[in-house]
Amino acid sequence: MTLQVLAVDDSRTMRNLIAIALSDAGFEGHFADDGEQALEVLAGIEPDAIITDINMPKLDGFGFINEVRKKKEHGATPILVLTTESAPELRTRARTAGATGWIVKPFEQRKLVRALQMITG
């Protein structure tokens, strides 16, 4: 079975880099450029994991995580935060909202893939 991953980032370059990492690992990627669009995409798929940025227009990563966790069918879906932020209080806020893990950009492709493999078990 192919791992399905929803990746949310307002940077086209970052979405492209994530797409390459997912594709190279044999994962199927679904993409959105902000939290609002991601909720729309999420309505049509059942991802094995979600990757989200924090700083995005319309609905930021914290708001997106909160909305995902409200949905019964996605309550246990692993969420990996991929962001330029590294402040401990932001990590704590993300974990409290329901994030499973945290990776700081720029990321190494193999570390992202390994993290996805770990959180999807």
CSV table of N, CA and C in Angstrom, one decimal:
chain,number,residue,atom,x,y,z
A,1,MET,N,0.8,-1.2,0.0
A,1,MET,CA,0.0,0.0,0.0
A,1,MET,C,0.9,1.2,0.0
A,2,THR,N,0.5,2.2,-0.8
A,2,THR,CA,1.3,3.4,-0.9
A,2,THR,C,0.8,4.4,0.2
A,3,LEU,N,1.8,5.0,0.9
A,3,LEU,CA,1.5,6.0,1.9
A,3,LEU,C,1.0,7.2,1.2
A,4,GLN,N,-0.1,7.8,1.7
A,4,GLN,CA,-0.7,9.0,1.2
A,4,GLN,C,-0.4,10.1,2.2
A,5,VAL,N,0.2,11.2,1.7
A,5,VAL,CA,0.6,12.3,2.6
A,5,VAL,C,0.0,13.6,2.0
A,6,LEU,N,-0.7,14.4,2.9
A,6,LEU,CA,-1.1,15.8,2.6
A,6,LEU,C,-0.1,16.7,3.1
A,7,ALA,N,0.4,17.6,2.2
A,7,ALA,CA,1.5,18.6,2.5
A,7,ALA,C,0.9,20.0,2.3
A,8,VAL,N,1.0,20.8,3.3
A,8,VAL,CA,0.5,22.1,3.3
A,8,VAL,C,1.6,23.2,3.5
A,9,ASP,N,1.8,24.0,2.5
A,9,ASP,CA,2.8,25.1,2.6
A,9,ASP,C,2.5,26.1,1.6
A,10,ASP,N,2.6,27.4,2.0
A,10,ASP,CA,2.3,28.5,1.1
A,10,ASP,C,3.4,28.8,0.1
A,11,SER,N,4.6,28.1,0.3
A,11,SER,CA,5.7,28.3,-0.7
A,11,SER,C,5.6,27.2,-1.8
A,12,ARG,N,5.5,27.7,-3.0
A,12,ARG,CA,5.5,26.7,-4.1
A,12,ARG,C,6.8,25.9,-4.2
A,13,THR,N,7.9,26.6,-3.9
A,13,THR,CA,9.2,25.9,-3.9
A,13,THR,C,9.3,24.8,-2.9
A,14,MET,N,8.8,25.1,-1.7
A,14,MET,CA,8.7,24.1,-0.6
A,14,MET,C,7.8,23.0,-1.0
A,15,ARG,N,6.7,23.3,-1.5
A,15,ARG,CA,5.8,22.2,-2.0
A,15,ARG,C,6.4,21.3,-3.0
A,16,ASN,N,7.2,21.9,-3.9
A,16,ASN,CA,7.9,21.1,-4.9
A,16,ASN,C,9.0,20.2,-4.3
A,17,LEU,N,9.7,20.8,-3.3
A,17,LEU,CA,10.7,20.0,-2.6
A,17,LEU,C,10.1,18.8,-1.8
A,18,ILE,N,9.0,19.1,-1.2
A,18,ILE,CA,8.3,18.0,-0.5
A,18,ILE,C,7.8,17.0,-1.5
A,19,ALA,N,7.3,17.4,-2.6
A,19,ALA,CA,6.8,16.5,-3.7
A,19,ALA,C,7.9,15.6,-4.2
A,20,ILE,N,9.0,16.1,-4.4
A,20,ILE,CA,10.2,15.3,-4.8
A,20,ILE,C,10.5,14.3,-3.7
A,21,ALA,N,10.6,14.7,-2.5
A,21,ALA,CA,10.9,13.8,-1.4
A,21,ALA,C,9.9,12.6,-1.3
A,22,LEU,N,8.6,13.0,-1.4
A,22,LEU,CA,7.5,12.0,-1.3
A,22,LEU,C,7.6,11.0,-2.5
A,23,SER,N,7.7,11.6,-3.7
A,23,SER,CA,7.8,10.8,-4.9
A,23,SER,C,9.0,9.8,-4.9
A,24,ASP,N,10.1,10.3,-4.5
A,24,ASP,CA,11.3,9.5,-4.4
A,24,ASP,C,11.2,8.3,-3.4
A,25,ALA,N,10.3,8.5,-2.4
A,25,ALA,CA,10.1,7.5,-1.4
A,25,ALA,C,9.0,6.6,-1.7
A,26,GLY,N,8.3,6.9,-2.9
A,26,GLY,CA,7.2,6.0,-3.3
A,26,GLY,C,5.9,6.4,-2.6
A,27,PHE,N,5.8,7.6,-2.0
A,27,PHE,CA,4.6,8.1,-1.4
A,27,PHE,C,3.7,8.8,-2.4
A,28,GLU,N,2.4,8.9,-2.1
A,28,GLU,CA,1.5,9.7,-2.9
A,28,GLU,C,1.3,11.0,-2.2
A,29,GLY,N,1.6,12.1,-2.9
A,29,GLY,CA,1.4,13.4,-2.3
A,29,GLY,C,0.2,14.1,-2.7
A,30,HIS,N,-0.4,14.8,-1.8
A,30,HIS,CA,-1.6,15.7,-2.1
A,30,HIS,C,-1.1,17.1,-1.5
A,31,PHE,N,-1.5,18.2,-2.2
A,31,PHE,CA,-0.9,19.5,-1.8
A,31,PHE,C,-1.9,20.6,-1.6
A,32,ALA,N,-1.6,21.5,-0.7
A,32,ALA,CA,-2.5,22.7,-0.5
A,32,ALA,C,-1.5,23.8,-0.2
A,33,ASP,N,-2.0,25.1,-0.5
A,33,ASP,CA,-1.1,26.2,-0.2
A,33,ASP,C,-1.5,27.0,1.0
A,34,ASP,N,-2.5,26.6,1.7
A,34,ASP,CA,-2.8,27.2,3.0
A,34,ASP,C,-3.8,26.3,3.8
A,35,GLY,N,-4.0,26.6,5.0
A,35,GLY,CA,-4.8,25.7,5.8
A,35,GLY,C,-6.3,25.6,5.3
A,36,GLU,N,-6.9,26.7,4.8
A,36,GLU,CA,-8.2,26.6,4.3
A,36,GLU,C,-8.3,25.6,3.1
A,37,GLN,N,-7.4,25.8,2.1
A,37,GLN,CA,-7.4,24.9,1.0
A,37,GLN,C,-7.1,23.4,1.4
A,38,ALA,N,-6.2,23.3,2.4
A,38,ALA,CA,-5.9,21.9,2.9
A,38,ALA,C,-7.1,21.2,3.5
A,39,LEU,N,-8.0,22.0,4.2
A,39,LEU,CA,-9.2,21.4,4.7
A,39,LEU,C,-10.1,20.9,3.6
A,40,GLU,N,-10.2,21.7,2.5
A,40,GLU,CA,-10.9,21.2,1.3
A,40,GLU,C,-10.3,20.0,0.7
A,41,VAL,N,-9.0,19.9,0.6
A,41,VAL,CA,-8.4,18.7,0.0
A,41,VAL,C,-8.6,17.5,0.9
A,42,LEU,N,-8.5,17.8,2.2
A,42,LEU,CA,-8.7,16.7,3.2
A,42,LEU,C,-10.0,16.1,3.2
A,43,ALA,N,-11.0,16.8,2.8
A,43,ALA,CA,-12.4,16.3,2.7
A,43,ALA,C,-12.5,15.2,1.6
A,44,GLY,N,-11.6,15.2,0.7
A,44,GLY,CA,-11.6,14.2,-0.4
A,44,GLY,C,-10.6,13.1,-0.3
A,45,ILE,N,-9.8,13.0,0.7
A,45,ILE,CA,-8.8,12.0,0.8
A,45,ILE,C,-8.7,11.5,2.3
A,46,GLU,N,-8.0,10.4,2.4
A,46,GLU,CA,-7.7,9.8,3.8
A,46,GLU,C,-6.2,9.6,3.9
A,47,PRO,N,-5.5,10.7,4.2
A,47,PRO,CA,-4.0,10.6,4.3
A,47,PRO,C,-3.6,9.8,5.5
A,48,ASP,N,-2.4,9.1,5.3
A,48,ASP,CA,-1.8,8.4,6.3
A,48,ASP,C,-1.0,9.3,7.3
A,49,ALA,N,-0.6,10.5,6.7
A,49,ALA,CA,0.1,11.5,7.5
A,49,ALA,C,-0.1,12.9,6.8
A,50,ILE,N,0.1,14.0,7.6
A,50,ILE,CA,-0.1,15.3,7.2
A,50,ILE,C,1.2,16.1,7.5
A,51,ILE,N,1.7,16.9,6.6
A,51,ILE,CA,2.8,17.8,6.8
A,51,ILE,C,2.3,19.2,6.7
A,52,THR,N,2.5,20.0,7.7
A,52,THR,CA,2.0,21.4,7.6
A,52,THR,C,3.1,22.4,8.0
A,53,ASP,N,3.1,23.6,7.3
A,53,ASP,CA,3.9,24.7,7.7
A,53,ASP,C,3.1,25.4,8.9
A,54,ILE,N,3.7,26.3,9.5
A,54,ILE,CA,3.0,27.1,10.6
A,54,ILE,C,2.6,28.5,10.0
A,55,ASN,N,3.5,29.2,9.4
A,55,ASN,CA,3.2,30.6,8.9
A,55,ASN,C,2.6,30.5,7.5
A,56,MET,N,1.3,30.7,7.4
A,56,MET,CA,0.6,30.7,6.2
A,56,MET,C,-0.6,31.7,6.2
A,57,PRO,N,-1.0,32.2,5.0
A,57,PRO,CA,-2.1,33.1,5.0
A,57,PRO,C,-3.4,32.3,5.2
A,58,LYS,N,-4.5,33.1,5.4
A,58,LYS,CA,-5.9,32.6,5.6
A,58,LYS,C,-6.0,31.7,6.9
A,59,LEU,N,-5.4,30.6,6.9
A,59,LEU,CA,-5.5,29.7,8.1
A,59,LEU,C,-4.1,29.2,8.4
A,60,ASP,N,-3.5,29.6,9.5
A,60,ASP,CA,-2.1,29.1,9.8
A,60,ASP,C,-2.1,27.7,10.2
A,61,GLY,N,-0.9,27.2,10.4
A,61,GLY,CA,-0.7,25.8,10.8
A,61,GLY,C,-1.4,25.4,12.1
A,62,PHE,N,-1.3,26.3,13.1
A,62,PHE,CA,-2.0,26.0,14.4
A,62,PHE,C,-3.5,25.9,14.2
A,63,GLY,N,-4.1,26.8,13.5
A,63,GLY,CA,-5.5,26.7,13.2
A,63,GLY,C,-5.9,25.5,12.4
A,64,PHE,N,-5.0,25.2,11.4
A,64,PHE,CA,-5.3,24.0,10.6
A,64,PHE,C,-5.2,22.7,11.5
A,65,ILE,N,-4.2,22.6,12.3
A,65,ILE,CA,-4.1,21.4,13.2
A,65,ILE,C,-5.3,21.3,14.1
A,66,ASN,N,-5.8,22.4,14.6
A,66,ASN,CA,-7.0,22.4,15.5
A,66,ASN,C,-8.2,21.9,14.7
A,67,GLU,N,-8.3,22.4,13.5
A,67,GLU,CA,-9.5,22.0,12.7
A,67,GLU,C,-9.4,20.5,12.3
A,68,VAL,N,-8.2,20.0,12.0
A,68,VAL,CA,-8.1,18.6,11.7
A,68,VAL,C,-8.4,17.7,12.9
A,69,ARG,N,-8.0,18.1,14.1
A,69,ARG,CA,-8.2,17.4,15.3
A,69,ARG,C,-9.7,17.3,15.7
A,70,LYS,N,-10.5,18.3,15.2
A,70,LYS,CA,-11.9,18.3,15.5
A,70,LYS,C,-12.6,17.3,14.7
A,71,LYS,N,-12.0,16.8,13.6
A,71,LYS,CA,-12.7,15.8,12.7
A,71,LYS,C,-12.4,14.4,13.2
A,72,LYS,N,-13.5,13.7,13.5
A,72,LYS,CA,-13.4,12.4,14.1
A,72,LYS,C,-12.5,11.5,13.3
A,73,GLU,N,-12.7,11.5,11.9
A,73,GLU,CA,-12.0,10.6,11.0
A,73,GLU,C,-10.5,10.9,10.9
A,74,HIS,N,-10.1,12.1,11.4
A,74,HIS,CA,-8.7,12.5,11.3
A,74,HIS,C,-8.1,12.8,12.7
A,75,GLY,N,-8.8,12.4,13.7
A,75,GLY,CA,-8.3,12.6,15.1
A,75,GLY,C,-7.0,12.0,15.4
A,76,ALA,N,-6.7,10.9,14.8
A,76,ALA,CA,-5.4,10.2,15.1
A,76,ALA,C,-4.4,10.2,13.9
A,77,THR,N,-4.7,11.0,12.8
A,77,THR,CA,-3.8,11.1,11.7
A,77,THR,C,-2.5,11.8,12.2
A,78,PRO,N,-1.4,11.2,12.0
A,78,PRO,CA,-0.1,11.9,12.4
A,78,PRO,C,0.1,13.2,11.6
A,79,ILE,N,0.5,14.3,12.4
A,79,ILE,CA,0.7,15.6,11.8
A,79,ILE,C,2.2,16.0,12.1
A,80,LEU,N,2.9,16.2,11.0
A,80,LEU,CA,4.3,16.7,11.1
A,80,LEU,C,4.4,18.1,10.8
A,81,VAL,N,4.9,19.0,11.7
A,81,VAL,CA,5.1,20.4,11.4
A,81,VAL,C,6.4,20.6,10.7
A,82,LEU,N,6.4,21.2,9.6
A,82,LEU,CA,7.7,21.5,8.8
A,82,LEU,C,7.7,23.0,8.7
A,83,THR,N,8.6,23.7,9.4
A,83,THR,CA,8.6,25.1,9.5
A,83,THR,C,10.0,25.7,9.7
A,84,THR,N,10.1,27.0,9.5
A,84,THR,CA,11.4,27.7,9.8
A,84,THR,C,11.5,28.1,11.2
A,85,GLU,N,10.4,28.0,11.9
A,85,GLU,CA,10.3,28.3,13.4
A,85,GLU,C,11.0,27.2,14.2
A,86,SER,N,11.7,27.7,15.3
A,86,SER,CA,12.3,26.7,16.1
A,86,SER,C,12.1,27.0,17.6
A,87,ALA,N,11.3,28.0,17.9
A,87,ALA,CA,11.1,28.4,19.3
A,87,ALA,C,10.4,27.3,20.1
A,88,PRO,N,10.9,27.0,21.3
A,88,PRO,CA,10.3,26.0,22.1
A,88,PRO,C,8.8,26.2,22.4
A,89,GLU,N,8.4,27.5,22.6
A,89,GLU,CA,7.0,27.7,22.9
A,89,GLU,C,6.1,27.4,21.7
A,90,LEU,N,6.6,27.6,20.5
A,90,LEU,CA,5.8,27.3,19.3
A,90,LEU,C,5.7,25.8,19.2
A,91,ARG,N,6.8,25.1,19.5
A,91,ARG,CA,6.7,23.6,19.4
A,91,ARG,C,5.7,23.1,20.4
A,92,THR,N,5.7,23.7,21.6
A,92,THR,CA,4.8,23.3,22.7
A,92,THR,C,3.3,23.6,22.2
A,93,ARG,N,3.1,24.7,21.6
A,93,ARG,CA,1.8,25.1,21.1
A,93,ARG,C,1.3,24.1,20.1
A,94,ALA,N,2.2,23.7,19.2
A,94,ALA,CA,1.9,22.8,18.1
A,94,ALA,C,1.5,21.4,18.7
A,95,ARG,N,2.3,21.0,19.6
A,95,ARG,CA,2.1,19.7,20.3
A,95,ARG,C,0.7,19.7,21.0
A,96,THR,N,0.5,20.8,21.7
A,96,THR,CA,-0.8,21.0,22.4
A,96,THR,C,-2.0,20.9,21.5
A,97,ALA,N,-1.8,21.5,20.3
A,97,ALA,CA,-2.9,21.5,19.3
A,97,ALA,C,-3.1,20.1,18.7
A,98,GLY,N,-2.1,19.3,18.7
A,98,GLY,CA,-2.2,17.9,18.2
A,98,GLY,C,-1.2,17.5,17.2
A,99,ALA,N,-0.1,18.3,17.1
A,99,ALA,CA,1.0,17.9,16.2
A,99,ALA,C,1.8,16.7,16.8
A,100,THR,N,2.2,15.8,15.9
A,100,THR,CA,2.9,14.6,16.3
A,100,THR,C,4.4,14.8,16.3
A,101,GLY,N,4.9,15.7,15.4
A,101,GLY,CA,6.4,15.9,15.3
A,101,GLY,C,6.7,17.3,14.7
A,102,TRP,N,8.0,17.6,14.7
A,102,TRP,CA,8.4,19.0,14.3
A,102,TRP,C,9.7,18.8,13.5
A,103,ILE,N,9.8,19.4,12.4
A,103,ILE,CA,11.1,19.4,11.6
A,103,ILE,C,11.3,20.9,11.2
A,104,VAL,N,12.5,21.4,11.4
A,104,VAL,CA,12.9,22.7,11.0
A,104,VAL,C,13.4,22.8,9.6
A,105,LYS,N,12.9,23.8,8.8
A,105,LYS,CA,13.4,24.0,7.4
A,105,LYS,C,14.8,24.7,7.5
A,106,PRO,N,15.6,24.5,6.6
A,106,PRO,CA,15.5,23.6,5.5
A,106,PRO,C,15.7,22.2,6.0
A,107,PHE,N,15.0,21.3,5.2
A,107,PHE,CA,15.0,19.9,5.7
A,107,PHE,C,15.8,19.0,4.8
A,108,GLU,N,16.3,17.9,5.3
A,108,GLU,CA,17.0,16.9,4.5
A,108,GLU,C,15.9,15.9,4.1
A,109,GLN,N,15.9,15.5,2.8
A,109,GLN,CA,14.9,14.6,2.3
A,109,GLN,C,14.8,13.3,3.1
A,110,ARG,N,15.9,12.7,3.4
A,110,ARG,CA,15.9,11.4,4.1
A,110,ARG,C,15.3,11.5,5.5
A,111,LYS,N,15.6,12.7,6.1
A,111,LYS,CA,15.1,12.9,7.5
A,111,LYS,C,13.6,13.0,7.5
A,112,LEU,N,13.1,13.7,6.5
A,112,LEU,CA,11.6,13.9,6.3
A,112,LEU,C,11.0,12.6,6.1
A,113,VAL,N,11.5,11.8,5.2
A,113,VAL,CA,11.0,10.5,4.8
A,113,VAL,C,11.0,9.6,6.1
A,114,ARG,N,12.1,9.6,6.8
A,114,ARG,CA,12.3,8.7,8.0
A,114,ARG,C,11.3,9.1,9.0
A,115,ALA,N,11.0,10.5,9.2
A,115,ALA,CA,10.1,10.9,10.2
A,115,ALA,C,8.7,10.5,9.8
A,116,LEU,N,8.3,10.5,8.5
A,116,LEU,CA,7.0,10.1,8.0
A,116,LEU,C,6.9,8.6,8.3
A,117,GLN,N,7.9,7.8,8.0
A,117,GLN,CA,7.9,6.4,8.3
A,117,GLN,C,7.7,6.1,9.7
A,118,MET,N,8.3,6.8,10.6
A,118,MET,CA,8.2,6.6,12.0
A,118,MET,C,6.8,6.9,12.6
A,119,ILE,N,6.2,8.0,12.1
A,119,ILE,CA,4.9,8.4,12.7
A,119,ILE,C,3.8,7.6,12.1
A,120,THR,N,4.0,7.0,11.0
A,120,THR,CA,2.9,6.2,10.4
A,120,THR,C,3.1,4.7,10.7
A,121,GLY,N,4.2,4.4,11.4
A,121,GLY,CA,4.4,3.1,12.0
A,121,GLY,C,4.6,1.9,11.1
